XYZ file of C-alpha atoms in Angstrom:
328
model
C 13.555 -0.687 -1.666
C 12.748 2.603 -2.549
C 9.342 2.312 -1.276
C 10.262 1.055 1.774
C 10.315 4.400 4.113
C 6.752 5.322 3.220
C 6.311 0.831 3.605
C 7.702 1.009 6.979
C 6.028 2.945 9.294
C 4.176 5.909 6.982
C 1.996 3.406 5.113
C -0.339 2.476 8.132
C 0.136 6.176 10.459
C -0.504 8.395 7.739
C -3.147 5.967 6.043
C -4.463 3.776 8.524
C -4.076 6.237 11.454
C -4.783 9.190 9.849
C -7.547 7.277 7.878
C -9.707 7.118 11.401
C -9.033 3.600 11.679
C -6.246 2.932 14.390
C -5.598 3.861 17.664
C -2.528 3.756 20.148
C -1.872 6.048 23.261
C 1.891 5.477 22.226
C 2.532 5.416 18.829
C 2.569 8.017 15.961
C 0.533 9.905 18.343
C 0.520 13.261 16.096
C -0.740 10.809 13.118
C -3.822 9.236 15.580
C -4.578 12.694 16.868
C -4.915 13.698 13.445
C -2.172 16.556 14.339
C 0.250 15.415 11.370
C 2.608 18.356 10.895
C 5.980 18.915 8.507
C 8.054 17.932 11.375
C 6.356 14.241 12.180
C 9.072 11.649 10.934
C 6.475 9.229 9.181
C 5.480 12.466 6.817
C 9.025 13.186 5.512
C 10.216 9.741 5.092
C 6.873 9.053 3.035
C 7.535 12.381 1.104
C 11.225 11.056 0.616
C 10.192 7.643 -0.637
C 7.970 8.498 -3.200
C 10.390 11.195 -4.694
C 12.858 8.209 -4.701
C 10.176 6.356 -6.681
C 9.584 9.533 -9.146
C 13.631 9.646 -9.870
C 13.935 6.157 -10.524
C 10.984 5.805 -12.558
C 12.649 8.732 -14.674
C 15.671 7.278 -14.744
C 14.339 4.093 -16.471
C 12.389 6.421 -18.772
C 14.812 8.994 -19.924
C 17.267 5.731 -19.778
C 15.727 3.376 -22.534
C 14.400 6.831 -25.026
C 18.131 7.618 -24.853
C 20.361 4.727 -25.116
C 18.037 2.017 -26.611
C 19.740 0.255 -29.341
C 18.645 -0.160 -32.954
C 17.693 -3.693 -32.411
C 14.916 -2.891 -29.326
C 11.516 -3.441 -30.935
C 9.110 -0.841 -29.765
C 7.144 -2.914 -28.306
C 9.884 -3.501 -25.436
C 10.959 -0.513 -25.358
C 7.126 1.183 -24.943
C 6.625 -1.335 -22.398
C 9.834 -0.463 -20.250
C 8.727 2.951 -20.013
C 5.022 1.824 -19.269
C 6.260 0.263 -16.173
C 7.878 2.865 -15.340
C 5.142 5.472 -15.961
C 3.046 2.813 -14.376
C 4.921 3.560 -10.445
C 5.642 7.095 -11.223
C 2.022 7.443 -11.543
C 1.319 5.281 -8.145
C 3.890 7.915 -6.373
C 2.348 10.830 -7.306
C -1.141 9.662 -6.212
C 0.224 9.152 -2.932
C 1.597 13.097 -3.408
C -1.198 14.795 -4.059
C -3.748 13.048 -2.344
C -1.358 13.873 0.725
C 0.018 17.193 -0.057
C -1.738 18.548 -2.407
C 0.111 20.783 -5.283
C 3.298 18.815 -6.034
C 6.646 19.618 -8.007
C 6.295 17.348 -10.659
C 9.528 16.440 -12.036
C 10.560 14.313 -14.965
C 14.294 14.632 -15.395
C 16.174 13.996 -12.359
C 19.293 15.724 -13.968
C 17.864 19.091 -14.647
C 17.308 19.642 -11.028
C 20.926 19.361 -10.650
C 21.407 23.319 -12.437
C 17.579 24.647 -12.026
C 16.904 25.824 -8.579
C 13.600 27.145 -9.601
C 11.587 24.233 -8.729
C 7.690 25.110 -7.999
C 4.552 23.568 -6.999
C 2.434 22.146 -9.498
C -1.423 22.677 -9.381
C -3.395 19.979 -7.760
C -5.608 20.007 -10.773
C -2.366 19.331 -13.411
C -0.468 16.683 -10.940
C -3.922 14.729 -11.200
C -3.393 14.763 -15.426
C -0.315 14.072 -15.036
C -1.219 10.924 -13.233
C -4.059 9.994 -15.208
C -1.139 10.150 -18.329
C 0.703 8.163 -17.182
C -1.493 5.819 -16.485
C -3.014 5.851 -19.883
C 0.383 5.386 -21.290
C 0.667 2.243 -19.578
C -2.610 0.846 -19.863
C -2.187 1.372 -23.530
C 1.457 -0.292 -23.756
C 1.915 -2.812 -21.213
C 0.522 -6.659 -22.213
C -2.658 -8.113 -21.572
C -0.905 -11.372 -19.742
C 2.309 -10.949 -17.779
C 5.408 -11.712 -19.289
C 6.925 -13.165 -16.131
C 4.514 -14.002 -12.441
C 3.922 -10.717 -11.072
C 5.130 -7.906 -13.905
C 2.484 -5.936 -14.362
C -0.118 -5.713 -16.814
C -2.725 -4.073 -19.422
C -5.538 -4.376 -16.668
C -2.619 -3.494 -13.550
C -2.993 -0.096 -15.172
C -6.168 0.279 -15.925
C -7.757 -0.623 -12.659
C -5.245 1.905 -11.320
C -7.338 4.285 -13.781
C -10.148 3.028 -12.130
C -9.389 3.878 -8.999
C -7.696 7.407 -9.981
C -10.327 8.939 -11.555
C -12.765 7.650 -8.620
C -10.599 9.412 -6.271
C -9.939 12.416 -8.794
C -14.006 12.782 -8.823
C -13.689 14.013 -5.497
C -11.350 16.562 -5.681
C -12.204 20.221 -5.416
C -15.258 19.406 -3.287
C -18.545 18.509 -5.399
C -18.198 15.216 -7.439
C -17.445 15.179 -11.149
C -19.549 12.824 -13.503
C -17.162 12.760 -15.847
C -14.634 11.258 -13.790
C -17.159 8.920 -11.942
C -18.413 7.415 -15.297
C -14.491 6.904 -16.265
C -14.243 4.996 -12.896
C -16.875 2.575 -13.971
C -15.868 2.626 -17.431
C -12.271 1.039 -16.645
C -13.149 -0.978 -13.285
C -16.021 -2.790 -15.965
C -13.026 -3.346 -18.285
C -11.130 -4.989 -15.866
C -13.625 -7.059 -14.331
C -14.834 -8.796 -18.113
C -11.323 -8.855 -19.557
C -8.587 -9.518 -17.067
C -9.585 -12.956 -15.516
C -9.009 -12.121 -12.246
C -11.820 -12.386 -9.922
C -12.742 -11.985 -5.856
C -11.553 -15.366 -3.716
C -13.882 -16.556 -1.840
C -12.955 -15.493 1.614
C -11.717 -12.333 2.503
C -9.254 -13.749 5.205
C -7.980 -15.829 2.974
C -6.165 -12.253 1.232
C -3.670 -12.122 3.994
C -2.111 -15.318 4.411
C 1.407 -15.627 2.687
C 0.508 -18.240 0.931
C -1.648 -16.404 -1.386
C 0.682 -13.764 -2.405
C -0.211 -12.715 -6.081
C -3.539 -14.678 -6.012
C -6.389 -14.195 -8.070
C -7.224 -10.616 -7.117
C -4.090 -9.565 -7.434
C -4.032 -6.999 -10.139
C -0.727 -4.572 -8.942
C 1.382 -5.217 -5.462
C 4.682 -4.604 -4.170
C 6.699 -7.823 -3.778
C 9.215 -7.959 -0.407
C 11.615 -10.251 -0.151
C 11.931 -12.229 3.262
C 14.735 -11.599 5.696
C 16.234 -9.493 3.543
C 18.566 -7.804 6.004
C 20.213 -11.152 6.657
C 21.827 -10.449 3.060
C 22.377 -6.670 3.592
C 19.640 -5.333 1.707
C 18.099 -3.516 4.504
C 14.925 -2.304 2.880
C 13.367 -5.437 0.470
C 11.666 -6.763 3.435
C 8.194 -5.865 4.697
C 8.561 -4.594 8.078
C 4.909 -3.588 8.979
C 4.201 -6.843 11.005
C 7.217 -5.249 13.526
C 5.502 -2.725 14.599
C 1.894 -4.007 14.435
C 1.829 -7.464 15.698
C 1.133 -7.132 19.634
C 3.349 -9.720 20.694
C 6.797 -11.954 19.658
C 5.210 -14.650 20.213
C 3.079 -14.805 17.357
C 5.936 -13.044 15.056
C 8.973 -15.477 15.943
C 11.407 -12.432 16.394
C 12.076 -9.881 19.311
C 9.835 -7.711 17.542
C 5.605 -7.173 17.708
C 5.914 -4.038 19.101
C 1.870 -3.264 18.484
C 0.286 -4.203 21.708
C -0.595 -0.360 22.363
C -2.032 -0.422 18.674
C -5.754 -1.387 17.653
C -8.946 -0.772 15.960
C -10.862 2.857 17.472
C -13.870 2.861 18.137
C -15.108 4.618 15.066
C -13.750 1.897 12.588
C -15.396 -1.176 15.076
C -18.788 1.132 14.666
C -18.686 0.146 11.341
C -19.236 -3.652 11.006
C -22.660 -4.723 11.061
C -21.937 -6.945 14.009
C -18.268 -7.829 15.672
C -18.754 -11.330 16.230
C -20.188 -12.625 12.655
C -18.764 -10.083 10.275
C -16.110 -12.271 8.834
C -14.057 -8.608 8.071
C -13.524 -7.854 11.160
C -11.961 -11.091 12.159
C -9.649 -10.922 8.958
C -8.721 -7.547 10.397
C -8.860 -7.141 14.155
C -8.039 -8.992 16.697
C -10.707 -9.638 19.420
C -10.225 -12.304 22.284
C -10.469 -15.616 22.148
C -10.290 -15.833 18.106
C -8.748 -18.722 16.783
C -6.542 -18.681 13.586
C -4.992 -21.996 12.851
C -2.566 -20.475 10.329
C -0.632 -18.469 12.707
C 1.695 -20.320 15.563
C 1.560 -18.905 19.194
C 4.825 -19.325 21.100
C 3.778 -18.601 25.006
C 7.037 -17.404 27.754
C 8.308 -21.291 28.320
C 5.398 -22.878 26.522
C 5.402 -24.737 23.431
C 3.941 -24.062 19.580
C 0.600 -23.955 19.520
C -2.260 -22.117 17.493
C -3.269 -19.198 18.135
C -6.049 -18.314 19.988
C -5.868 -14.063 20.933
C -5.448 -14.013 24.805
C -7.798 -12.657 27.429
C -7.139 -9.347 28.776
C -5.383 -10.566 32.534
C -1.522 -10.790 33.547
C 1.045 -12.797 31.893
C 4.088 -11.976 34.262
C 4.485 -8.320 34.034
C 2.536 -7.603 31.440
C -0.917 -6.542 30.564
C -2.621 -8.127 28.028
C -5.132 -6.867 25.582
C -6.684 -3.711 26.034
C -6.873 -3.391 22.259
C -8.813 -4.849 19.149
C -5.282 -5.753 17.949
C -4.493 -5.732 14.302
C -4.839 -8.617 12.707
C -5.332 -7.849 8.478
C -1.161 -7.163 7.873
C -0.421 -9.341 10.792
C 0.668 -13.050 8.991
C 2.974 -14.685 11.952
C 6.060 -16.493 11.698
């Protein structure tokens, strides 16, 4: 739950939309226009959520080194705080690379008398990551302990990934980093027996959640709000999915919303490119997987209308999303 504001709405307008890769005339305009300021509400609720992540993870931490009983073997007790370094780590990548110099904080209580709070450098959040991540890479089990805790090789192909992005940082590329990339991503790939599936599409159907190439991922819970916990669901199909009838509620707000031009550029050919079907929309594709409900029709696969009139409405003047889009 506490990831859920950045979840919501932030995760694809200040990644995907930000990132280049969708469009809208309509939605998180100042995101698309790449115009993203301090007062754009997908920017502060991200900022909130991952500070909510940071104080929980320290909670946990500072929790178990201080009340722990005599009878906790290390082991547990090192890996309680692993996972906990594990997502305080994940937050504050998601700080930095979006804001750059970040307080970083590590008891939640101090705050509560100190009002002398400053910005970290960019430079020390990124150790500070790259800690904890090594912390949990070096006390977290090789296999989970229950079907998706996380693991040795969770943390260390979050190293991977870290230092890649790390190398980047300050403008020239540094070796060092790059070869630590490699170094872990190689570990992971001989030791941790997961391994690509065969087709890409098949990585967003929800029957494969926590398949084989699964090595970290926040789990939702479905319908959630039905049991008043409003926030353990994944509402990103809401607002992306261009229609209700392919979502089975009176939400798929995301007709306006679809691939730009730059990110359709990129695939070596639209109609053959097995990516860009597992990710965009065109006409006339067919996925068998996901159940089209027409106005007064009946169930029926779906196959991504035309652009013409149904009623009052005008139909697809989009590449509408299709990768976080699973139906009903």
């Amino acid at each position: 739950m506490v990831w859920f504001a950045y979840n919501d709405k932030a995760s694809h307008g200040i990644g995907d939309a930000r990132g280049g890769i969708l469009t809208s005339g309509s939605y998180q305009l100042e995101n698309v226009r790449f115009n993203t300021t301090g007062e754009t509400p997908e920017n502060g609720a991200s900022w909130r959520a991952f500070y909510n992540v940071v104080a929980q993870s320290n909670s946990l931490i500072n929790n178990i080194n201080q009340f722990v009983g005599p009878n906790v073997t290390d082991r547990i007790k090192n890996h309680g705080i692993a996972e906990g370094r594990f997502m305080r780590g994940l937050a504050y990548s998601y700080l930095v690379q979006n804001w750059g110099p970040v307080p970083i904080i590590t008891n939640n209580t101090a705050l509560l008398q100190d009002t002398t709070i400053a910005r970290n450098t960019e430079e020390s959040v990124w150790q500070f990551i790259i800690k904890d991540f090594r912390y949990a890479a070096e006390n977290l089990p090789e296999n989970a302990v229950l079907n998706g805790r996380l693991t040795k090789w969770s943390a260390e192909g979050l190293l991977a990934k870290m230092y890649l992005t790390k190398a980047g940082v300050g403008g020239t590329r540094s070796q060092s980093d790059l070869d630590s990339a490699a170094y872990f991503a190689k570990r992971v790939i001989d030791n941790s027996g997961a391994e690509l599936m065969p087709e890409y599409e098949d990585l967003f159907k929800t029957q494969n959640n926590g398949n084989i190439e699964t090595l970290a991922a926040l789990q939702w819970v479905y319908n959630a709000a039905q049991a008043g916990q409003w926030g353990a669901q994944n509402s990103v199909q809401a607002f992306l999915a261009y229609g209700s009838e392919i979502t089975g509620f009176g939400d798929g707000w995301g007709g306006d919303i679809g691939a730009s031009k730059w990110m359709l550029d990129m695939y070596d050919d639209l109609v053959f490119d097995k990516r860009r079907k597992a990710s965009f929309m065109f006409p006339g594709d067919h996925y068998p997987y996901i159940t089209q409900v027409p106005a007064g029709g009946s169930a029926q696969q779906l196959r991504v209308p035309a652009n013409g009139i149904d009623g009052s409405r005008n139909f697809n003047t989009r590449a509408w999303v299709k990768k976080y889009v699973v139906g009903d």
